[in-house]
């Protein structure tokens, strides 16, 4: 079966077409700057093969429907296309950021499901409307293909009440569903599954801490295949230090800034999400730039690295306590896969807890599942590339089956 995976954002659509017979990627692309004066449609056809072809079209993309139609035209192009007709697509998998408490697993999209996703818009006002746009367009373009929603929050619905409740007046949960939801669930679930496989174990028999470090960062305690705690919360702001997001701060910071710094709620929210994290500390949010700056003696860049890796280490300790016993720690995503220094500093000083990195093996970019710990390490440390598109496509196939 051929599965089209769609990740529809407010001004962009990422898509990938996979042949699930051998899980190969037939095409992978991006529609950018939707609604702006100049848009971009980029598509790699047959990547990873000798017949690879990259197509870039610069033209205005007024809306998601236009963008999606253009992308499908490339997939079905008579000369260069990878399928003859849209009807070859057997299922469409959609990334949906927030499923609230309604969705614990990937779900076949119906009118009722769309209404339920609409109900969670207050929890993800930027993301869910854009995800819904993608779903609506795909339903029109592929009327015969089953459409499956795969939620970033679903994997974390197994988190028990003592870990998902905030110690706030309980009415806030009862009336407004204020609680921890967690995100990046598709990635955490995928790398936990891959980790068990490469360890030669059943997922149900191991406890794993998954560390997703990209622009957004989060860590999850996975007990026997189930998420029992995760660092992102009601929104994707809590926990680890991210590219531009602060992660944990004293919640009273809102009141302090409002009273003392002449900032209103929107300004504070914007600052915590877009001007904080690594960028807030040193003016850069890309780890590659931060390392170059450190090499040139930039003290604030060094501080940003230290703050991020210390926070990572602190949460590893917390999740070791939450899990009781840990078999493996997995690093994934842009920083987790590529940055040996961040990985090394994250587990530095944890030898007494049975976490011993093999610094020589760690000194590389991880392109496939790679064991990064020494033989003596009681806890295995792995670098495992995440693949959210493949994870979504697999789940779409399962739902359709
Ligand atoms: P997103 O959360 O947007 O999916 P990614 O997982 O792609 O992000 O991660 C992007 C981040 O990964 C970049 O901002 C950068 O900090 C980091 N990164 C990418 N490549 C490297 C590299 N070679 N070395 C260090 N960091 C890298």
Tab-separated table of C-alpha atoms and ligand atoms in Angstrom:
chain	number	residue	atom	x	y	z
A	1	UNK	CA	0.000	0.000	0.000
A	2	UNK	CA	1.162	3.550	-0.754
A	3	UNK	CA	0.628	6.000	2.093
A	4	UNK	CA	0.783	9.774	1.883
A	5	UNK	CA	1.831	11.430	5.150
A	6	UNK	CA	0.811	15.054	5.635
A	7	UNK	CA	2.076	17.444	8.297
A	8	UNK	CA	0.091	20.600	7.732
A	9	UNK	CA	1.249	23.704	9.609
A	10	UNK	CA	-0.103	27.241	9.625
A	11	UNK	CA	2.062	28.410	6.711
A	12	UNK	CA	3.604	25.178	5.422
A	13	UNK	CA	2.790	21.596	4.469
A	14	UNK	CA	5.344	18.793	4.736
A	15	UNK	CA	4.483	15.626	2.869
A	16	UNK	CA	5.973	12.234	2.186
A	17	UNK	CA	4.762	9.386	0.000
A	18	UNK	CA	5.845	5.939	1.173
A	19	UNK	CA	5.530	2.512	-0.371
A	20	UNK	CA	4.721	0.411	2.674
A	21	UNK	CA	5.657	-2.836	0.959
A	22	UNK	CA	9.317	-2.065	1.676
A	23	UNK	CA	8.835	1.212	3.595
A	24	UNK	CA	10.732	3.103	0.878
A	25	UNK	CA	10.208	6.826	0.353
A	26	UNK	CA	8.817	7.569	-3.113
A	27	UNK	CA	8.705	11.315	-2.626
A	28	UNK	CA	9.265	13.862	0.074
A	29	UNK	CA	8.412	17.531	-0.066
A	30	UNK	CA	7.516	20.823	1.450
A	31	UNK	CA	5.169	23.663	0.555
A	32	UNK	CA	6.322	26.835	2.269
A	33	UNK	CA	5.112	30.382	2.912
A	34	UNK	CA	1.466	29.659	2.220
A	35	UNK	CA	-0.502	32.904	2.040
A	36	UNK	CA	2.588	35.066	1.495
A	37	UNK	CA	3.564	37.020	-1.618
A	38	UNK	CA	6.081	34.406	-2.743
A	39	UNK	CA	5.705	30.712	-1.910
A	40	UNK	CA	7.897	27.682	-2.501
A	41	UNK	CA	7.033	24.121	-3.449
A	42	UNK	CA	9.915	21.714	-3.106
A	43	UNK	CA	9.759	18.003	-3.822
A	44	UNK	CA	12.373	15.251	-3.904
A	45	UNK	CA	11.223	12.409	-6.126
A	46	UNK	CA	12.733	8.953	-5.565
A	47	UNK	CA	15.198	10.143	-2.897
A	48	UNK	CA	17.907	7.629	-1.906
A	49	UNK	CA	17.956	6.219	-5.477
A	50	UNK	CA	20.023	6.916	-8.588
A	51	UNK	CA	16.924	8.371	-10.220
A	52	UNK	CA	16.545	11.066	-7.558
A	53	UNK	CA	15.134	14.328	-8.833
A	54	UNK	CA	14.605	17.570	-6.939
A	55	UNK	CA	11.931	19.959	-8.141
A	56	UNK	CA	11.571	23.514	-6.843
A	57	UNK	CA	8.765	25.822	-7.883
A	58	UNK	CA	8.659	29.410	-6.712
A	59	UNK	CA	5.206	30.905	-6.987
A	60	UNK	CA	2.534	32.299	-4.696
A	61	UNK	CA	0.638	29.599	-2.772
A	62	UNK	CA	-2.548	31.356	-1.687
A	63	UNK	CA	-3.875	28.565	0.533
A	64	UNK	CA	-3.421	24.969	1.700
A	65	UNK	CA	-5.673	23.564	-1.005
A	66	UNK	CA	-3.615	25.181	-3.739
A	67	UNK	CA	-0.379	23.960	-2.154
A	68	UNK	CA	-1.615	20.400	-1.769
A	69	UNK	CA	-2.931	20.299	-5.354
A	70	UNK	CA	0.450	21.464	-6.648
A	71	UNK	CA	2.225	18.804	-4.601
A	72	UNK	CA	-0.083	16.088	-5.924
A	73	UNK	CA	0.493	17.319	-9.485
A	74	UNK	CA	4.211	16.697	-8.960
A	75	UNK	CA	3.596	13.201	-7.584
A	76	UNK	CA	1.410	12.307	-10.564
A	77	UNK	CA	3.376	14.169	-13.265
A	78	UNK	CA	3.322	12.152	-16.514
A	79	UNK	CA	7.115	12.377	-17.023
A	80	UNK	CA	8.680	12.615	-13.621
A	81	UNK	CA	5.921	11.522	-11.244
A	82	UNK	CA	6.115	8.521	-8.913
A	83	UNK	CA	2.468	7.442	-9.274
A	84	UNK	CA	0.163	7.489	-12.262
A	85	UNK	CA	-2.958	8.540	-10.466
A	86	UNK	CA	-4.091	9.821	-7.072
A	87	UNK	CA	-6.188	6.705	-6.653
A	88	UNK	CA	-2.959	4.716	-6.109
A	89	UNK	CA	-2.698	6.275	-2.663
A	90	UNK	CA	-4.209	3.712	-0.296
A	91	UNK	CA	-4.279	5.836	2.845
A	92	UNK	CA	-3.409	9.295	4.098
A	93	UNK	CA	-1.810	9.765	7.522
A	94	UNK	CA	-2.107	13.165	9.167
A	95	UNK	CA	0.018	14.508	11.968
A	96	UNK	CA	-2.294	16.182	14.469
A	97	UNK	CA	-0.607	18.029	17.300
A	98	UNK	CA	-3.259	17.915	19.998
A	99	UNK	CA	-5.745	15.147	20.636
A	100	UNK	CA	-6.634	16.319	24.148
A	101	UNK	CA	-8.003	13.499	26.291
A	102	UNK	CA	-10.199	12.239	23.472
A	103	UNK	CA	-7.557	10.361	21.482
A	104	UNK	CA	-5.343	7.610	22.864
A	105	UNK	CA	-4.394	6.125	19.525
A	106	UNK	CA	-4.326	6.783	15.796
A	107	UNK	CA	-7.862	7.221	14.584
A	108	UNK	CA	-9.743	6.852	11.320
A	109	UNK	CA	-11.013	10.327	10.426
A	110	UNK	CA	-14.778	10.803	10.258
A	111	UNK	CA	-16.953	13.906	10.620
A	112	UNK	CA	-17.214	13.125	14.356
A	113	UNK	CA	-13.434	12.900	14.684
A	114	UNK	CA	-13.046	16.254	12.924
A	115	UNK	CA	-15.537	17.770	15.366
A	116	UNK	CA	-13.568	16.298	18.291
A	117	UNK	CA	-10.305	17.731	16.928
A	118	UNK	CA	-12.069	21.092	16.583
A	119	UNK	CA	-12.994	20.834	20.273
A	120	UNK	CA	-9.319	20.704	21.207
A	121	UNK	CA	-8.464	23.941	19.356
A	122	UNK	CA	-8.318	25.961	22.625
A	123	UNK	CA	-5.479	23.638	23.716
A	124	UNK	CA	-3.487	24.127	20.480
A	125	UNK	CA	-4.769	27.315	18.842
A	126	UNK	CA	-1.878	27.593	16.390
A	127	UNK	CA	-1.480	23.965	15.390
A	128	UNK	CA	-4.813	22.179	15.313
A	129	UNK	CA	-6.595	24.561	12.885
A	130	UNK	CA	-3.687	24.127	10.447
A	131	UNK	CA	-3.797	20.338	10.881
A	132	UNK	CA	-7.533	20.438	10.181
A	133	UNK	CA	-6.937	22.445	6.990
A	134	UNK	CA	-4.683	19.652	5.767
A	135	UNK	CA	-7.271	17.000	6.629
A	136	UNK	CA	-10.063	18.850	4.837
A	137	UNK	CA	-8.036	19.330	1.658
A	138	UNK	CA	-6.853	15.709	1.650
A	139	UNK	CA	-10.404	14.414	2.058
A	140	UNK	CA	-11.351	16.330	-1.091
A	141	UNK	CA	-8.300	15.273	-3.064
A	142	UNK	CA	-8.392	11.608	-2.041
A	143	UNK	CA	-12.060	10.843	-1.458
A	144	UNK	CA	-11.579	7.073	-1.661
A	145	UNK	CA	-8.545	6.821	0.624
A	146	UNK	CA	-9.042	6.291	4.349
A	147	UNK	CA	-7.625	9.225	6.311
A	148	UNK	CA	-5.965	8.563	9.647
A	149	UNK	CA	-5.120	11.104	12.352
A	150	UNK	CA	-1.956	10.410	14.342
A	151	UNK	CA	-1.755	12.593	17.452
A	152	UNK	CA	1.436	13.971	19.052
A	153	UNK	CA	-0.273	13.664	22.422
A	154	UNK	CA	-1.717	10.131	22.070
A	155	UNK	CA	1.332	8.176	23.264
A	156	UNK	CA	1.298	10.160	26.504
A	157	UNK	CA	-2.326	9.379	27.362
A	158	UNK	CA	-1.003	6.461	29.443
A	159	UNK	CA	0.609	8.915	31.900
A	160	UNK	CA	-1.026	8.290	35.308
A	161	UNK	CA	-2.941	11.043	37.165
A	162	UNK	CA	-0.189	11.643	39.734
A	163	UNK	CA	2.111	12.636	36.851
A	164	UNK	CA	-0.313	14.516	34.619
A	165	UNK	CA	-2.015	16.652	37.263
A	166	UNK	CA	-0.648	20.032	38.174
A	167	UNK	CA	-1.180	20.990	41.822
A	168	UNK	CA	-3.746	23.644	40.905
A	169	UNK	CA	-7.393	24.052	41.941
A	170	UNK	CA	-9.013	20.882	40.600
A	171	UNK	CA	-11.786	22.900	38.870
A	172	UNK	CA	-9.233	23.973	36.286
A	173	UNK	CA	-8.877	20.359	35.259
A	174	UNK	CA	-12.568	19.572	35.556
A	175	UNK	CA	-13.756	22.609	33.579
A	176	UNK	CA	-10.865	23.386	31.259
A	177	UNK	CA	-8.869	20.134	31.145
A	178	UNK	CA	-5.727	21.882	32.396
A	179	UNK	CA	-3.174	19.075	32.818
A	180	UNK	CA	0.031	17.711	31.295
A	181	UNK	CA	-0.516	16.286	27.801
A	182	UNK	CA	3.006	16.027	26.400
A	183	UNK	CA	4.022	16.174	22.732
A	184	UNK	CA	6.480	14.560	20.288
A	185	UNK	CA	4.662	11.322	21.162
A	186	UNK	CA	5.073	9.841	17.678
A	187	UNK	CA	8.841	10.271	17.918
A	188	UNK	CA	9.173	8.976	21.501
A	189	UNK	CA	7.077	5.919	20.683
A	190	UNK	CA	9.002	5.235	17.474
A	191	UNK	CA	12.500	5.420	18.972
A	192	UNK	CA	11.472	3.434	22.055
A	193	UNK	CA	10.214	0.686	19.716
A	194	UNK	CA	13.370	0.799	17.593
A	195	UNK	CA	15.524	0.721	20.729
A	196	UNK	CA	13.842	-2.436	22.044
A	197	UNK	CA	14.353	-4.022	18.619
A	198	UNK	CA	18.092	-3.291	18.476
A	199	UNK	CA	18.472	-4.442	22.094
A	200	UNK	CA	16.880	-7.710	21.045
A	201	UNK	CA	14.128	-7.289	23.664
A	202	UNK	CA	10.393	-6.956	23.726
A	203	UNK	CA	9.261	-3.380	24.327
A	204	UNK	CA	7.090	-4.703	27.192
A	205	UNK	CA	10.203	-5.983	28.954
A	206	UNK	CA	12.270	-2.795	29.084
A	207	UNK	CA	12.240	0.684	30.590
A	208	UNK	CA	13.637	3.430	28.391
A	209	UNK	CA	14.252	7.159	28.728
A	210	UNK	CA	13.797	8.762	25.305
A	211	UNK	CA	15.480	12.145	24.785
A	212	UNK	CA	14.191	14.083	21.756
A	213	UNK	CA	16.442	17.108	21.191
A	214	UNK	CA	15.564	19.170	18.125
A	215	UNK	CA	14.306	22.727	17.893
A	216	UNK	CA	11.700	21.502	20.329
A	217	UNK	CA	13.057	19.244	23.061
A	218	UNK	CA	11.399	16.723	25.336
A	219	UNK	CA	12.166	13.660	27.388
A	220	UNK	CA	9.878	10.735	28.159
A	221	UNK	CA	9.981	7.955	30.741
A	222	UNK	CA	8.771	4.853	28.876
A	223	UNK	CA	7.855	1.959	31.161
A	224	UNK	CA	7.304	-1.342	29.361
A	225	UNK	CA	6.328	0.510	26.178
A	226	UNK	CA	4.043	3.055	27.870
A	227	UNK	CA	4.753	6.714	28.496
A	228	UNK	CA	4.495	7.313	32.260
A	229	UNK	CA	5.839	10.868	32.302
A	230	UNK	CA	7.094	13.454	29.846
A	231	UNK	CA	8.572	16.932	30.099
A	232	UNK	CA	6.260	18.948	27.823
A	233	UNK	CA	3.042	19.889	29.528
A	234	UNK	CA	-0.277	21.573	28.811
A	235	UNK	CA	1.575	23.321	25.990
A	236	UNK	CA	4.914	22.567	24.322
A	237	UNK	CA	6.769	24.998	26.623
A	238	UNK	CA	7.515	23.047	29.795
A	239	UNK	CA	10.583	21.023	30.691
A	240	UNK	CA	13.850	21.032	28.767
A	241	UNK	CA	15.648	24.086	27.374
A	242	UNK	CA	14.760	24.378	23.664
A	243	UNK	CA	15.924	26.442	20.678
A	244	UNK	CA	13.734	29.438	21.494
A	245	UNK	CA	11.520	28.068	24.303
A	246	UNK	CA	12.455	28.453	27.949
A	247	UNK	CA	11.314	25.098	29.299
A	248	UNK	CA	10.793	25.140	33.088
A	249	UNK	CA	10.689	28.512	34.786
A	250	UNK	CA	9.150	29.629	38.047
A	251	UNK	CA	5.444	29.996	37.146
A	252	UNK	CA	5.407	33.262	39.105
A	253	UNK	CA	7.510	34.765	36.315
A	254	UNK	CA	4.288	35.905	34.609
A	255	UNK	CA	3.301	37.998	37.620
A	256	UNK	CA	6.832	39.280	38.144
A	257	UNK	CA	7.231	40.430	34.535
A	258	UNK	CA	3.746	41.956	34.411
A	259	UNK	CA	4.351	43.923	37.605
A	260	UNK	CA	7.944	44.928	37.079
A	261	UNK	CA	8.736	44.904	33.370
A	262	UNK	CA	5.609	46.407	31.839
A	263	UNK	CA	4.795	43.264	29.855
A	264	UNK	CA	1.306	41.943	29.120
A	265	UNK	CA	0.317	38.284	28.804
A	266	UNK	CA	0.916	38.144	25.054
A	267	UNK	CA	4.358	39.731	25.330
A	268	UNK	CA	5.364	37.292	28.079
A	269	UNK	CA	3.981	34.315	26.167
A	270	UNK	CA	5.833	35.417	23.043
A	271	UNK	CA	9.050	35.904	24.977
A	272	UNK	CA	8.893	32.468	26.645
A	273	UNK	CA	8.125	30.695	23.349
A	274	UNK	CA	10.143	32.648	20.803
A	275	UNK	CA	12.875	34.632	22.540
A	276	UNK	CA	14.033	32.320	25.296
A	277	UNK	CA	15.817	28.953	25.482
A	278	UNK	CA	19.221	28.814	23.795
A	279	UNK	CA	18.389	31.936	21.794
A	280	UNK	CA	17.468	33.912	24.885
A	281	UNK	CA	20.715	33.014	26.620
A	282	UNK	CA	23.176	33.555	23.768
A	283	UNK	CA	21.312	34.958	20.746
A	284	UNK	CA	21.610	31.714	18.740
A	285	UNK	CA	19.237	28.791	18.579
A	286	UNK	CA	21.091	26.445	16.246
A	287	UNK	CA	23.479	24.163	18.112
A	288	UNK	CA	25.972	24.253	15.223
A	289	UNK	CA	26.282	28.037	15.567
A	290	UNK	CA	26.579	27.711	19.327
A	291	UNK	CA	29.521	25.296	19.036
A	292	UNK	CA	31.311	27.576	16.535
A	293	UNK	CA	30.815	30.505	18.890
A	294	UNK	CA	32.140	28.500	21.865
A	295	UNK	CA	35.252	27.672	19.864
A	296	UNK	CA	35.786	31.407	19.372
A	297	UNK	CA	35.500	31.980	23.116
A	298	UNK	CA	31.854	33.133	23.350
A	299	UNK	CA	31.003	32.763	27.053
A	300	UNK	CA	27.256	33.130	26.657
A	301	UNK	CA	27.200	30.363	24.045
A	302	UNK	CA	29.014	28.135	26.541
A	303	UNK	CA	26.488	29.109	29.204
A	304	UNK	CA	23.582	28.196	26.901
A	305	UNK	CA	25.115	24.769	26.253
A	306	UNK	CA	25.708	24.265	29.976
A	307	UNK	CA	22.177	25.283	30.936
A	308	UNK	CA	20.626	22.979	28.344
A	309	UNK	CA	22.740	19.927	29.123
A	310	UNK	CA	22.404	20.412	32.900
A	311	UNK	CA	18.599	20.491	32.536
A	312	UNK	CA	18.763	17.330	30.415
A	313	UNK	CA	20.834	15.589	33.083
A	314	UNK	CA	18.517	16.671	35.874
A	315	UNK	CA	15.519	15.169	34.067
A	316	UNK	CA	17.390	11.939	33.387
A	317	UNK	CA	17.826	11.679	37.141
A	318	UNK	CA	14.149	12.448	37.683
A	319	UNK	CA	13.044	9.779	35.205
A	320	UNK	CA	15.405	7.207	36.653
A	321	UNK	CA	13.604	7.802	39.926
A	322	UNK	CA	10.188	7.653	38.218
A	323	UNK	CA	11.015	4.373	36.464
A	324	UNK	CA	12.977	2.711	39.272
A	325	UNK	CA	14.964	0.688	36.792
A	326	UNK	CA	16.258	1.915	33.445
A	327	UNK	CA	17.538	-0.328	30.631
A	328	UNK	CA	18.374	2.317	28.041
A	329	UNK	CA	18.594	6.018	27.279
A	330	UNK	CA	17.923	7.014	23.653
A	331	UNK	CA	19.014	10.261	22.014
A	332	UNK	CA	17.157	11.375	18.895
A	333	UNK	CA	16.208	14.338	16.606
A	334	UNK	CA	18.432	17.075	15.133
A	335	UNK	CA	20.650	17.645	18.182
A	336	UNK	CA	20.251	14.173	19.703
A	337	UNK	CA	21.378	12.471	16.489
A	338	UNK	CA	24.095	14.884	15.421
A	339	UNK	CA	25.609	16.481	18.464
A	340	UNK	CA	28.101	14.300	20.330
A	341	UNK	CA	28.998	17.110	22.724
A	342	UNK	CA	25.422	17.618	23.922
A	343	UNK	CA	25.021	13.849	24.352
A	344	UNK	CA	28.262	13.576	26.280
A	345	UNK	CA	27.529	16.509	28.562
A	346	UNK	CA	23.992	15.249	29.181
A	347	UNK	CA	25.216	12.002	30.761
A	348	UNK	CA	28.423	13.442	32.250
A	349	UNK	CA	28.938	12.444	35.873
A	350	UNK	CA	26.271	9.729	35.823
A	351	UNK	CA	28.797	6.844	35.891
A	352	UNK	CA	27.932	6.109	39.526
A	353	UNK	CA	24.377	5.358	38.341
A	354	UNK	CA	25.623	2.832	35.798
A	355	UNK	CA	25.500	5.224	32.816
A	356	UNK	CA	28.852	5.107	31.039
A	357	UNK	CA	29.274	6.625	27.606
A	358	UNK	CA	31.878	5.335	25.173
A	359	UNK	CA	33.304	8.701	24.180
A	360	UNK	CA	35.064	7.328	21.115
A	361	UNK	CA	31.937	5.737	19.658
A	362	UNK	CA	29.889	8.762	20.668
A	363	UNK	CA	32.138	11.022	18.594
A	364	UNK	CA	30.045	10.791	15.422
A	365	UNK	CA	26.737	11.712	13.839
A	366	UNK	CA	24.231	8.924	14.227
A	367	UNK	CA	22.746	7.753	10.921
A	368	UNK	CA	21.378	4.418	12.143
A	369	UNK	CA	20.733	2.941	15.597
A	370	UNK	CA	24.105	3.067	17.335
A	371	UNK	CA	25.136	1.877	20.801
A	372	UNK	CA	27.017	4.738	22.465
A	373	UNK	CA	27.727	3.212	25.894
A	374	UNK	CA	30.561	0.973	27.030
A	375	UNK	CA	30.165	-2.747	27.740
A	376	UNK	CA	30.360	-1.991	31.464
A	377	UNK	CA	27.457	0.469	31.341
A	378	UNK	CA	24.460	-0.995	33.185
A	379	UNK	CA	22.214	1.357	31.232
A	380	UNK	CA	22.689	1.227	27.478
A	381	UNK	CA	22.935	4.575	25.700
A	382	UNK	CA	21.659	4.635	22.111
A	383	UNK	CA	21.547	7.180	19.311
A	384	UNK	CA	18.548	6.378	17.126
A	385	UNK	CA	17.331	8.511	14.197
A	386	UNK	CA	13.695	9.377	14.565
A	387	UNK	CA	11.370	9.039	11.593
A	388	UNK	CA	7.998	10.550	12.344
A	389	UNK	CA	6.756	10.161	8.759
A	390	UNK	CA	7.428	6.435	8.764
A	391	UNK	CA	5.874	6.126	12.218
A	392	UNK	CA	2.723	7.927	11.004
A	393	UNK	CA	2.579	5.805	7.832
A	394	UNK	CA	2.904	2.560	9.842
A	395	UNK	CA	0.127	3.641	12.177
A	396	UNK	CA	-2.083	4.609	9.234
A	397	UNK	CA	-1.588	1.135	7.770
A	398	UNK	CA	-2.453	-0.491	11.115
A	399	UNK	CA	-5.650	1.536	11.434
A	400	UNK	CA	-6.716	0.785	7.868
A	401	UNK	CA	-6.010	-2.924	8.369
B	1	LIG	P1	12.514	20.184	14.647
B	1	LIG	O1	12.195	20.225	16.103
B	1	LIG	O2	12.265	21.490	13.955
B	1	LIG	O3	12.011	18.967	13.906
B	1	LIG	P2	15.135	19.002	14.244
B	1	LIG	O4	14.914	17.728	14.964
B	1	LIG	O5	15.331	18.962	12.774
B	1	LIG	O6	14.091	20.106	14.634
B	1	LIG	O7	16.430	19.683	14.891
B	1	LIG	C1	16.895	20.915	14.453
B	1	LIG	C2	18.088	21.338	15.297
B	1	LIG	O8	19.070	20.295	15.278
B	1	LIG	C3	18.822	22.541	14.750
B	1	LIG	O9	18.257	23.737	15.213
B	1	LIG	C4	20.209	22.351	15.296
B	1	LIG	O10	20.312	22.958	16.574
B	1	LIG	C5	20.348	20.857	15.476
B	1	LIG	N1	21.286	20.264	14.518
B	1	LIG	C6	21.059	19.866	13.266
B	1	LIG	N2	22.187	19.367	12.705
B	1	LIG	C7	23.143	19.451	13.651
B	1	LIG	C8	24.528	19.103	13.716
B	1	LIG	N3	25.163	18.565	12.683
B	1	LIG	N4	25.179	19.339	14.878
B	1	LIG	C9	24.565	19.886	15.917
B	1	LIG	N5	23.253	20.219	15.929
B	1	LIG	C10	22.571	20.016	14.814
